[in-house]
PDB file of C-alpha atoms in Angstrom:
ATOM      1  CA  UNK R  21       5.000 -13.533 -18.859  1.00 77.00           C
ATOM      2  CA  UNK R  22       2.965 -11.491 -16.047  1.00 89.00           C
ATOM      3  CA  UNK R  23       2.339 -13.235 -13.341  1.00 93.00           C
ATOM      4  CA  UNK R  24      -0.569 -12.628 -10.830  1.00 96.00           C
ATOM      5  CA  UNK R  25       0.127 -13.814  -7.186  1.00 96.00           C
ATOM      6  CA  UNK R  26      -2.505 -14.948  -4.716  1.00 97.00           C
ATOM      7  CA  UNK R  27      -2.943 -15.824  -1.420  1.00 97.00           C
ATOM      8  CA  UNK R  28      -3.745 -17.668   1.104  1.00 97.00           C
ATOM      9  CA  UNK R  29      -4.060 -20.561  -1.463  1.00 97.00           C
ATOM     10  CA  UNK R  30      -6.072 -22.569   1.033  1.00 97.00           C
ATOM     11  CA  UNK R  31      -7.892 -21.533   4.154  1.00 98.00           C
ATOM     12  CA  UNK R  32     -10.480 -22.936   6.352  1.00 97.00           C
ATOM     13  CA  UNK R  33     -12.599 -20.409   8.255  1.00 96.00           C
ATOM     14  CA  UNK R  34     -15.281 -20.919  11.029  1.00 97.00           C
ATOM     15  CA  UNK R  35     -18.895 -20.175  10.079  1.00 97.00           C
ATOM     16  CA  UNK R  36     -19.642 -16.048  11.272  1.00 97.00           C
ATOM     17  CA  UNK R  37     -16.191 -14.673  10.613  1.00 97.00           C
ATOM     18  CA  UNK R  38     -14.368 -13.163   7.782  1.00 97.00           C
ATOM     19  CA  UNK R  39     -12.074 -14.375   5.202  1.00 98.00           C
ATOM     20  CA  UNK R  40      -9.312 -11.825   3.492  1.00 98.00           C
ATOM     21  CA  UNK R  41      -7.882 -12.899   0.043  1.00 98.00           C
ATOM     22  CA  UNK R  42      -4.965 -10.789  -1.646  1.00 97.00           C
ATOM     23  CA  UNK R  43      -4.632 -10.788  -5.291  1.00 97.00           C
ATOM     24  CA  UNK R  44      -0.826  -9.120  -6.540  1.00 96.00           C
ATOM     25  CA  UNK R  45       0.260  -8.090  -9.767  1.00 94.00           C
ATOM     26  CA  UNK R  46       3.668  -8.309  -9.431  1.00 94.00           C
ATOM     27  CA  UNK R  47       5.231  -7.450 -13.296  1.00 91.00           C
ATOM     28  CA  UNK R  48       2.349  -4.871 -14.662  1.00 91.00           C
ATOM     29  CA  UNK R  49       0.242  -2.048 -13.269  1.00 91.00           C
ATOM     30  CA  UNK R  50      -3.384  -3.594 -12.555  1.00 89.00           C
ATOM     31  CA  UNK R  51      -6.494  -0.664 -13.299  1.00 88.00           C
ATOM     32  CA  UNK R  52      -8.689  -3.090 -13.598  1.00 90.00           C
ATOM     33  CA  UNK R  53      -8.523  -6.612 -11.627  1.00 93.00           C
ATOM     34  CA  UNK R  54     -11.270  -9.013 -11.888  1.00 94.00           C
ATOM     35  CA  UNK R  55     -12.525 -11.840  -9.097  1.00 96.00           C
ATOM     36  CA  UNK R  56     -13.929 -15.078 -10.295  1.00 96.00           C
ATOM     37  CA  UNK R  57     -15.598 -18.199  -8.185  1.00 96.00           C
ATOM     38  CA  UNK R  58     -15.586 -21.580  -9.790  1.00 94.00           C
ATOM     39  CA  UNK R  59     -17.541 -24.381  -8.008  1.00 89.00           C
ATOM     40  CA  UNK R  60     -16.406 -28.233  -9.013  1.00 86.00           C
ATOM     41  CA  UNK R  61     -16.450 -29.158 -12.338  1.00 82.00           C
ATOM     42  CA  UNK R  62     -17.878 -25.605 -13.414  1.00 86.00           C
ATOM     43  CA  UNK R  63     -16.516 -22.709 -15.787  1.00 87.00           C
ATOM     44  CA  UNK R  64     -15.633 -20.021 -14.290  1.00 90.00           C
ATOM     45  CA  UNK R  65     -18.470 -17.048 -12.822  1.00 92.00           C
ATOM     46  CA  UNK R  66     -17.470 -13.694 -12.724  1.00 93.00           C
ATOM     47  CA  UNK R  67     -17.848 -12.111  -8.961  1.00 96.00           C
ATOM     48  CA  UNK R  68     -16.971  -8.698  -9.733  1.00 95.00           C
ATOM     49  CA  UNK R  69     -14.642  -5.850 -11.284  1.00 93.00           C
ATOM     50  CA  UNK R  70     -12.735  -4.175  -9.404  1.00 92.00           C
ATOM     51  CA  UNK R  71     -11.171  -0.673 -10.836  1.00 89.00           C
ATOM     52  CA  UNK R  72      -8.174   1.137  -8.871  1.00 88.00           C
ATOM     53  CA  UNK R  73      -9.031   4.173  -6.927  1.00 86.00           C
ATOM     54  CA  UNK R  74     -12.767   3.498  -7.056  1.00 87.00           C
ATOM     55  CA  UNK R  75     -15.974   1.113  -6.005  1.00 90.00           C
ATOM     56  CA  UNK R  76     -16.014  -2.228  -7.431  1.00 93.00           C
ATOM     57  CA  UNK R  77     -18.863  -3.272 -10.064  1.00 94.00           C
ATOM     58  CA  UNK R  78     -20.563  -6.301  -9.175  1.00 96.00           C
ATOM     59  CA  UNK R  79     -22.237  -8.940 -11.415  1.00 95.00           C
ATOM     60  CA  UNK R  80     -25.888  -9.450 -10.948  1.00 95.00           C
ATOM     61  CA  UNK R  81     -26.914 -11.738  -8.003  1.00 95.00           C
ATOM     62  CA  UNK R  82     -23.320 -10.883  -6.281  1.00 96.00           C
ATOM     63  CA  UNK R  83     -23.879  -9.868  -2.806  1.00 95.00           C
ATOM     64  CA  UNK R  84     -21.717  -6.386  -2.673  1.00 94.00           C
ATOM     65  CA  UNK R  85     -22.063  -6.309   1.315  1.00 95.00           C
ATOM     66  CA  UNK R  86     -20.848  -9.874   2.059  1.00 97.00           C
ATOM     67  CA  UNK R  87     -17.857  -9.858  -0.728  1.00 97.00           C
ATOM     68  CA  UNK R  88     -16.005  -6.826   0.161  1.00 96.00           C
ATOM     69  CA  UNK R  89     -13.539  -5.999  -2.909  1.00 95.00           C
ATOM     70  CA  UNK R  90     -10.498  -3.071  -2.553  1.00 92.00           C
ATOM     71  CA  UNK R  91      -8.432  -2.328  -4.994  1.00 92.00           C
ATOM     72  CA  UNK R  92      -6.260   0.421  -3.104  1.00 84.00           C
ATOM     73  CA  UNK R  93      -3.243   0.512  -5.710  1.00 91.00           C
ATOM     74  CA  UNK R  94      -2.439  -0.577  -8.939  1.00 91.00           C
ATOM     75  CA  UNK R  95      -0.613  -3.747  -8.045  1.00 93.00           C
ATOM     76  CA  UNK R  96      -2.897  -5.225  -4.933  1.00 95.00           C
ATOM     77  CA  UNK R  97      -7.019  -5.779  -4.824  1.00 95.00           C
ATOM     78  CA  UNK R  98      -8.426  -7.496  -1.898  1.00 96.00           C
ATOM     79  CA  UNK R  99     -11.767  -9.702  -1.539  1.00 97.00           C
ATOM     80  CA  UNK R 100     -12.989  -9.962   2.044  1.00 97.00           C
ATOM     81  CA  UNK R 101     -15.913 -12.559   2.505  1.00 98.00           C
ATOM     82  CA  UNK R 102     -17.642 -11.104   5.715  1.00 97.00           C
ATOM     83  CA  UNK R 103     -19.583 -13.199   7.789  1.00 97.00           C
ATOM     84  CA  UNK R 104     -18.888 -16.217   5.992  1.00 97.00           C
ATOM     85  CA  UNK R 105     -21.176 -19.494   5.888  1.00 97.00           C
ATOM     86  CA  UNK R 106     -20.742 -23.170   4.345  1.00 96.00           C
ATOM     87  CA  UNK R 107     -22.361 -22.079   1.079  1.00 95.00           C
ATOM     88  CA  UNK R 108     -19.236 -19.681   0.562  1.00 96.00           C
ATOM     89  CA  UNK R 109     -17.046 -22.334   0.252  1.00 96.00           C
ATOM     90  CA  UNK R 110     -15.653 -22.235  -3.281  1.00 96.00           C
ATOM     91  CA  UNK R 111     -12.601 -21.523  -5.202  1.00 97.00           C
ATOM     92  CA  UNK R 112     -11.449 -18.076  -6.099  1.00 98.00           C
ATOM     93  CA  UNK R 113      -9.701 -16.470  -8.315  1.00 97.00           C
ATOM     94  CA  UNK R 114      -8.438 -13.292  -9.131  1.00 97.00           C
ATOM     95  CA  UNK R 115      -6.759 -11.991 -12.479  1.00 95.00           C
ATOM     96  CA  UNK R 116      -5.820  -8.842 -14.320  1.00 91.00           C
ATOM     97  CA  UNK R 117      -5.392  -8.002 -17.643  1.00 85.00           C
ATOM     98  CA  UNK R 118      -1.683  -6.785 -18.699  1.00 88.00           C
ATOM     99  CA  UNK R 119      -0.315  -5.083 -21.688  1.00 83.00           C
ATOM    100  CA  UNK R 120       0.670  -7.507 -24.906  1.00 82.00           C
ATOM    101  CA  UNK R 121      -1.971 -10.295 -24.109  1.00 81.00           C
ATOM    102  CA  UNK R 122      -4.565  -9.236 -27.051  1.00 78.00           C
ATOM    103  CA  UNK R 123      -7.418  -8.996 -24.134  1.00 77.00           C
ATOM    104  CA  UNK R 124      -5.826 -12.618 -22.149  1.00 83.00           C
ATOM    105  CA  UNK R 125      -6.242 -11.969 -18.735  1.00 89.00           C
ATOM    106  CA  UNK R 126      -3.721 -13.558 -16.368  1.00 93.00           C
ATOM    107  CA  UNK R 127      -4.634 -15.664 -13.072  1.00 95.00           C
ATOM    108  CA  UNK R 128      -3.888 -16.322  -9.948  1.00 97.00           C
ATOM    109  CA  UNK R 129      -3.232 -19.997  -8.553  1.00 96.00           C
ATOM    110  CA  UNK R 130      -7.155 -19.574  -6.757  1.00 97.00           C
ATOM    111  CA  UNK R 131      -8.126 -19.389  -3.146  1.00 98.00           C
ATOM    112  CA  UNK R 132      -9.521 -22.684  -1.972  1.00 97.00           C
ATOM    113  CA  UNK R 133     -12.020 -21.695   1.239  1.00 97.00           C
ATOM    114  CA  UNK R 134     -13.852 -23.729   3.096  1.00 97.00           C
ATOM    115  CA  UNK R 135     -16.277 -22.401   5.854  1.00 97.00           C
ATOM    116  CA  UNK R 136     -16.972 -25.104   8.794  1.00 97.00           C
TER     117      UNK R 136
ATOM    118  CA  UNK S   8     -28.278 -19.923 -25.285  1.00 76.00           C
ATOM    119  CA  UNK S   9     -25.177 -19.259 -23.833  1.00 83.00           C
ATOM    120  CA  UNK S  10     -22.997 -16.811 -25.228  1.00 91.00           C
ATOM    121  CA  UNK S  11     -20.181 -19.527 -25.483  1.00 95.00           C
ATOM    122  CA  UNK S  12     -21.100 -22.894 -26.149  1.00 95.00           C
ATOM    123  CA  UNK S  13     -18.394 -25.572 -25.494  1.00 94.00           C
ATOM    124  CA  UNK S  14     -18.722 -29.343 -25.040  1.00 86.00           C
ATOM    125  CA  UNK S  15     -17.530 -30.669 -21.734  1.00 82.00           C
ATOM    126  CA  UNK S  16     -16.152 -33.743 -22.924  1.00 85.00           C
ATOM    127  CA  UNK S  17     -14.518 -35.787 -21.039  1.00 91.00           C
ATOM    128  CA  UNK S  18     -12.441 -36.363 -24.457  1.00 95.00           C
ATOM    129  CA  UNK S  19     -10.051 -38.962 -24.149  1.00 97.00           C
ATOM    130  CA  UNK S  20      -7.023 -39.627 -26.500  1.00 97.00           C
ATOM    131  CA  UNK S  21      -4.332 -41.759 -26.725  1.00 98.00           C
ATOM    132  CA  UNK S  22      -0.742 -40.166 -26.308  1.00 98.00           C
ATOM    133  CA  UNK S  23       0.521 -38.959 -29.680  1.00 98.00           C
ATOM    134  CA  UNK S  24      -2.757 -38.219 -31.265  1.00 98.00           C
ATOM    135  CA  UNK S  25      -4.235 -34.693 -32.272  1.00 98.00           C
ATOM    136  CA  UNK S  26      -6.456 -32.834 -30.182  1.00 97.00           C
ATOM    137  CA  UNK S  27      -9.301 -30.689 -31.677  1.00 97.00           C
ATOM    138  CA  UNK S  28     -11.150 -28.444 -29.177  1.00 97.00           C
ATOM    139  CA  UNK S  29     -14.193 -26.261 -30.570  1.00 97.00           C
ATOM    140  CA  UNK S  30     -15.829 -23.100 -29.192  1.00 97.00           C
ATOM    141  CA  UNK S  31     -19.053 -21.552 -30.838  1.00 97.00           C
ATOM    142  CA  UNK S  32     -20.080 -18.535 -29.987  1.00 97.00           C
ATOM    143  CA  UNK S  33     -23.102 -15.712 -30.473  1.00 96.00           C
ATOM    144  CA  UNK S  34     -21.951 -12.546 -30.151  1.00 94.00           C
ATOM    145  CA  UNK S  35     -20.685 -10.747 -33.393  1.00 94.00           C
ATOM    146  CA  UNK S  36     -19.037  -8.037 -30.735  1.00 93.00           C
ATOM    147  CA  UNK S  37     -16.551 -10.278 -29.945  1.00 94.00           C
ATOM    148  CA  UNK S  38     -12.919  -9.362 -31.407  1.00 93.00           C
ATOM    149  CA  UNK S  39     -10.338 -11.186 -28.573  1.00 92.00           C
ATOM    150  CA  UNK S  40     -10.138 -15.124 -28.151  1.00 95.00           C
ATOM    151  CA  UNK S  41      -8.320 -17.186 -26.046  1.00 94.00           C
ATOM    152  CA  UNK S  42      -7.381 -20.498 -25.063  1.00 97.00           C
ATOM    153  CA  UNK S  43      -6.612 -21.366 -21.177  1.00 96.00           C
ATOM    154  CA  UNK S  44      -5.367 -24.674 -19.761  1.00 97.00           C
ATOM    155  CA  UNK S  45      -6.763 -25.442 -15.873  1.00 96.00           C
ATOM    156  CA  UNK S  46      -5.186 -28.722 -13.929  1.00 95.00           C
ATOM    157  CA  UNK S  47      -7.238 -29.048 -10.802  1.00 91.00           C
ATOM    158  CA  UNK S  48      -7.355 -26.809  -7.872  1.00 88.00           C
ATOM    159  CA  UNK S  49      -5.038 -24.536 -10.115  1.00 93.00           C
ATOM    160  CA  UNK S  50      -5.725 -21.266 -11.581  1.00 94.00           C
ATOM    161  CA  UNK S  51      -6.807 -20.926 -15.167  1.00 95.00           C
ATOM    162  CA  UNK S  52      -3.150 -20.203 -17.841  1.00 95.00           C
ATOM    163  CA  UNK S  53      -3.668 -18.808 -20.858  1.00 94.00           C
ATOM    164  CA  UNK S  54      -2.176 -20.566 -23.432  1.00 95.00           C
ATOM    165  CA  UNK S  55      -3.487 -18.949 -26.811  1.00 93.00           C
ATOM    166  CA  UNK S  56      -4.803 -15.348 -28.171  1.00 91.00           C
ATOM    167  CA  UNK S  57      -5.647 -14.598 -30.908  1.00 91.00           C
ATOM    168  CA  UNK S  58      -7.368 -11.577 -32.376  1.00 88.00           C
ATOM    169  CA  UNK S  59      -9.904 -11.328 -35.384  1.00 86.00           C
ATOM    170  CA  UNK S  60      -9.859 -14.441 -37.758  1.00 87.00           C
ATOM    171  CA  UNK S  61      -6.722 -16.437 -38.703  1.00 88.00           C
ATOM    172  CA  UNK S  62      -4.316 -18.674 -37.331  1.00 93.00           C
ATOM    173  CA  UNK S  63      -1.975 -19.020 -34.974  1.00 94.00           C
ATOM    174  CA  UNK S  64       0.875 -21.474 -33.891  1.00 96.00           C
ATOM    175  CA  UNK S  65       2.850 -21.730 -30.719  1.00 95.00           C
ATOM    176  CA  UNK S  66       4.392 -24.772 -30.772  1.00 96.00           C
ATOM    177  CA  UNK S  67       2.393 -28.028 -30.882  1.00 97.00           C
ATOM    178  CA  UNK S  68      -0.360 -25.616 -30.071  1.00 97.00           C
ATOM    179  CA  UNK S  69      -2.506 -23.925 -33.239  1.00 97.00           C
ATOM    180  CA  UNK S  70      -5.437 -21.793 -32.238  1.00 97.00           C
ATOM    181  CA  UNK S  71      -7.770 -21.163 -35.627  1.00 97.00           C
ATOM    182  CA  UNK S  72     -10.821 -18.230 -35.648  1.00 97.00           C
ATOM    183  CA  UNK S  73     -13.784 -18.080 -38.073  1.00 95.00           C
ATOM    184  CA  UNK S  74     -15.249 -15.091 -37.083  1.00 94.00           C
ATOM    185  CA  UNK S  75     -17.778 -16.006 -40.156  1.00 94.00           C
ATOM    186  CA  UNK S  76     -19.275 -19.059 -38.805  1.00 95.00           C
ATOM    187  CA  UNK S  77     -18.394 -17.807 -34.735  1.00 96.00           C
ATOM    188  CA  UNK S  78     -16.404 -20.728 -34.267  1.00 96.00           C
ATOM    189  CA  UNK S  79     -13.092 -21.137 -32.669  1.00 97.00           C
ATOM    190  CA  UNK S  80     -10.509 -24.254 -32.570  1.00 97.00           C
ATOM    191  CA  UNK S  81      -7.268 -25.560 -30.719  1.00 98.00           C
ATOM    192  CA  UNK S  82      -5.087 -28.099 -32.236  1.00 98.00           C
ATOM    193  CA  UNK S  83      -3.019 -30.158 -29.911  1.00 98.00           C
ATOM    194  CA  UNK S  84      -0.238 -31.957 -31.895  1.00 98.00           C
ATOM    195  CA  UNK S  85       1.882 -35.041 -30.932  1.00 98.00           C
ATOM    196  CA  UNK S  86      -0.470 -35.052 -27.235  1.00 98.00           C
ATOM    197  CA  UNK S  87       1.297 -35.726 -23.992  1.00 98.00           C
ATOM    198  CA  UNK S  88      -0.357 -37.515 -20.854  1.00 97.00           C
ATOM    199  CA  UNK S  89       0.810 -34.086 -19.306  1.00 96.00           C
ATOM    200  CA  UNK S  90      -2.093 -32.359 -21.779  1.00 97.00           C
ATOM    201  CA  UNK S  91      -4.847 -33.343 -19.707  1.00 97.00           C
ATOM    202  CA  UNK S  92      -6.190 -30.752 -18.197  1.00 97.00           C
ATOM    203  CA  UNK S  93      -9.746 -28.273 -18.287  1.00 96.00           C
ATOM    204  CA  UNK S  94      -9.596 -26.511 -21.996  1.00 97.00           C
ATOM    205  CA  UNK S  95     -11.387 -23.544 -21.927  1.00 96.00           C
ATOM    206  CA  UNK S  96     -11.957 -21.295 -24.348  1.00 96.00           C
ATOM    207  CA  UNK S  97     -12.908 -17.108 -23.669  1.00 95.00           C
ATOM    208  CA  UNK S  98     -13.731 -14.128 -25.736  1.00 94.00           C
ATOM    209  CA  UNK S  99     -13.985 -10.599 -24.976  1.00 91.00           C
ATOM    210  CA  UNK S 100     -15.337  -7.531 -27.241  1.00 89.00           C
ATOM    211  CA  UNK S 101     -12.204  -5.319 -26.320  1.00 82.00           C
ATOM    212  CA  UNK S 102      -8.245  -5.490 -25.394  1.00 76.00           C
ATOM    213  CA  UNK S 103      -8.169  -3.742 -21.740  1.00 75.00           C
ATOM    214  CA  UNK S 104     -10.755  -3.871 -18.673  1.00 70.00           C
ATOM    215  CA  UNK S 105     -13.250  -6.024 -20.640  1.00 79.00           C
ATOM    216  CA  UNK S 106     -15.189  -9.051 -19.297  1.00 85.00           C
ATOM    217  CA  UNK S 107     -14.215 -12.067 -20.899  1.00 89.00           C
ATOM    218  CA  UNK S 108     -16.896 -14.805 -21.547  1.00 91.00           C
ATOM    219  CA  UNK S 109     -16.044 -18.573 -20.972  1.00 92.00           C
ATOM    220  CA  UNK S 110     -16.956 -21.475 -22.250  1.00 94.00           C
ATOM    221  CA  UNK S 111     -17.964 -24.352 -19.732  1.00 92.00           C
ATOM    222  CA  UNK S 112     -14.346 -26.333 -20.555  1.00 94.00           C
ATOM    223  CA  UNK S 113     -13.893 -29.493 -22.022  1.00 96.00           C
ATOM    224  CA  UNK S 114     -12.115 -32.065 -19.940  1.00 95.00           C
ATOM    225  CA  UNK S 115      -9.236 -33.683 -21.579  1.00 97.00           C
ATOM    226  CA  UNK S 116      -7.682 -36.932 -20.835  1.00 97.00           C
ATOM    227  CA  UNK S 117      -4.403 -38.468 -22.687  1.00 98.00           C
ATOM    228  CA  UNK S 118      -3.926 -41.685 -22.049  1.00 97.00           C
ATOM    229  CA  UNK S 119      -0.309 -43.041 -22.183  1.00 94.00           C
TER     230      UNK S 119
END
């Protein structure tokens, strides 16, 4: 099956600075690759859409300024956390939706950052 | 109301037994549905899709839609301790590019 790689799968970070997570497609082309953030024992909230070639769209109440999403080709799309603080600590996940899943989107393993 | 309603459990089962998982839902848009299995600190795999109403089987696995009564099942036959996991259940109104809605995930536990 298609298989969506992600990295780092763990990072701690120091409060101020800025956290880059890469999200890879590495069997399909990926136009559209979406960015989750799941806090303990929660479903899953989407972040954001991000389309190749062009700005991302961002769910309401998503800060666009502090979670910085490129998606520069159609097999890598980037979230950068900027100035990160403690509340940013989460887990995220990226996924994109290939060909022959009837709309199934594929993940990756999640980001686990924590912000000290 | 939530777009996707799903009970969070915990459900607990002894090994062997059958598994029923239910999703209701709201939105008559909806034509894709899926089933996805998360173990902890792990990202979400999809396990089931189905589109429209019917069946399908993958193994012990049988996902059922009744886009009638917006309500959507998973069967787990013959469970395994190695089942328990986060079931969650999405649904999206198109194939490609389209948000998918989740349920909240039921915790399940098999106990051997």
């Amino acid at each position: 099956g298609a298989v969506v790689s992600q990295h780092p799968s763990w990072v701690i970070c120091k409060s101020g600075t800025s956290v880059k997570i890469e999200c890879r497609s590495l069997d399909f082309q990926a136009t559209t690759m979406f960015w989750y953030r799941q806090f303990p024992k929660q479903s899953l909230m989407l972040m954001a859409t991000s389309n190749e070639g062009s700005k991302a769209t961002y769910e309401q109440g998503v800060e666009k300024d502090k979670f910085l999403i490129n998606h520069a080709s159609l097999t890598l799309s980037t979230l950068t956390v900027t100035s990160a603080h403690p509340e940013d600590s989460s887990f995220y996940i990226c996924s994109g939706d290939p060909p022959g899943q009837g709309g199934g989107y594929t993940f990756g393993s999640g980001t686990r950052l924590t912000v000290v | 109301q939530k777009e996707v309603e799903q009970d969070p459990g915990p459900l607990s089962v002894p090994e062997g037994a059958i598994v029923s998982l239910n999703c209701t839902y709201s939105n008559s848009a909806f034509q894709y549905f899926m089933w996805y299995r998360q173990y902890s600190r792990k990202g979400p795999e999809l396990l089931m899709y189905t589109y429209s109403s019917g069946n399908k089987e993958d193994g012990r696995f049988t996902a059922q839609v009744d886009k009638s009564s917006k309500y959507i099942s998973l069967f787990i036959r013959d469970s395994q301790p190695s089942d328990s996991a986060t079931y969650l259940c999405a649904m999206s109104a198109g194939e490609y590019g389209n948000k998918l809605v989740f349920g909240a995930g039921t915790i399940l536990r098999v106990k051997s």
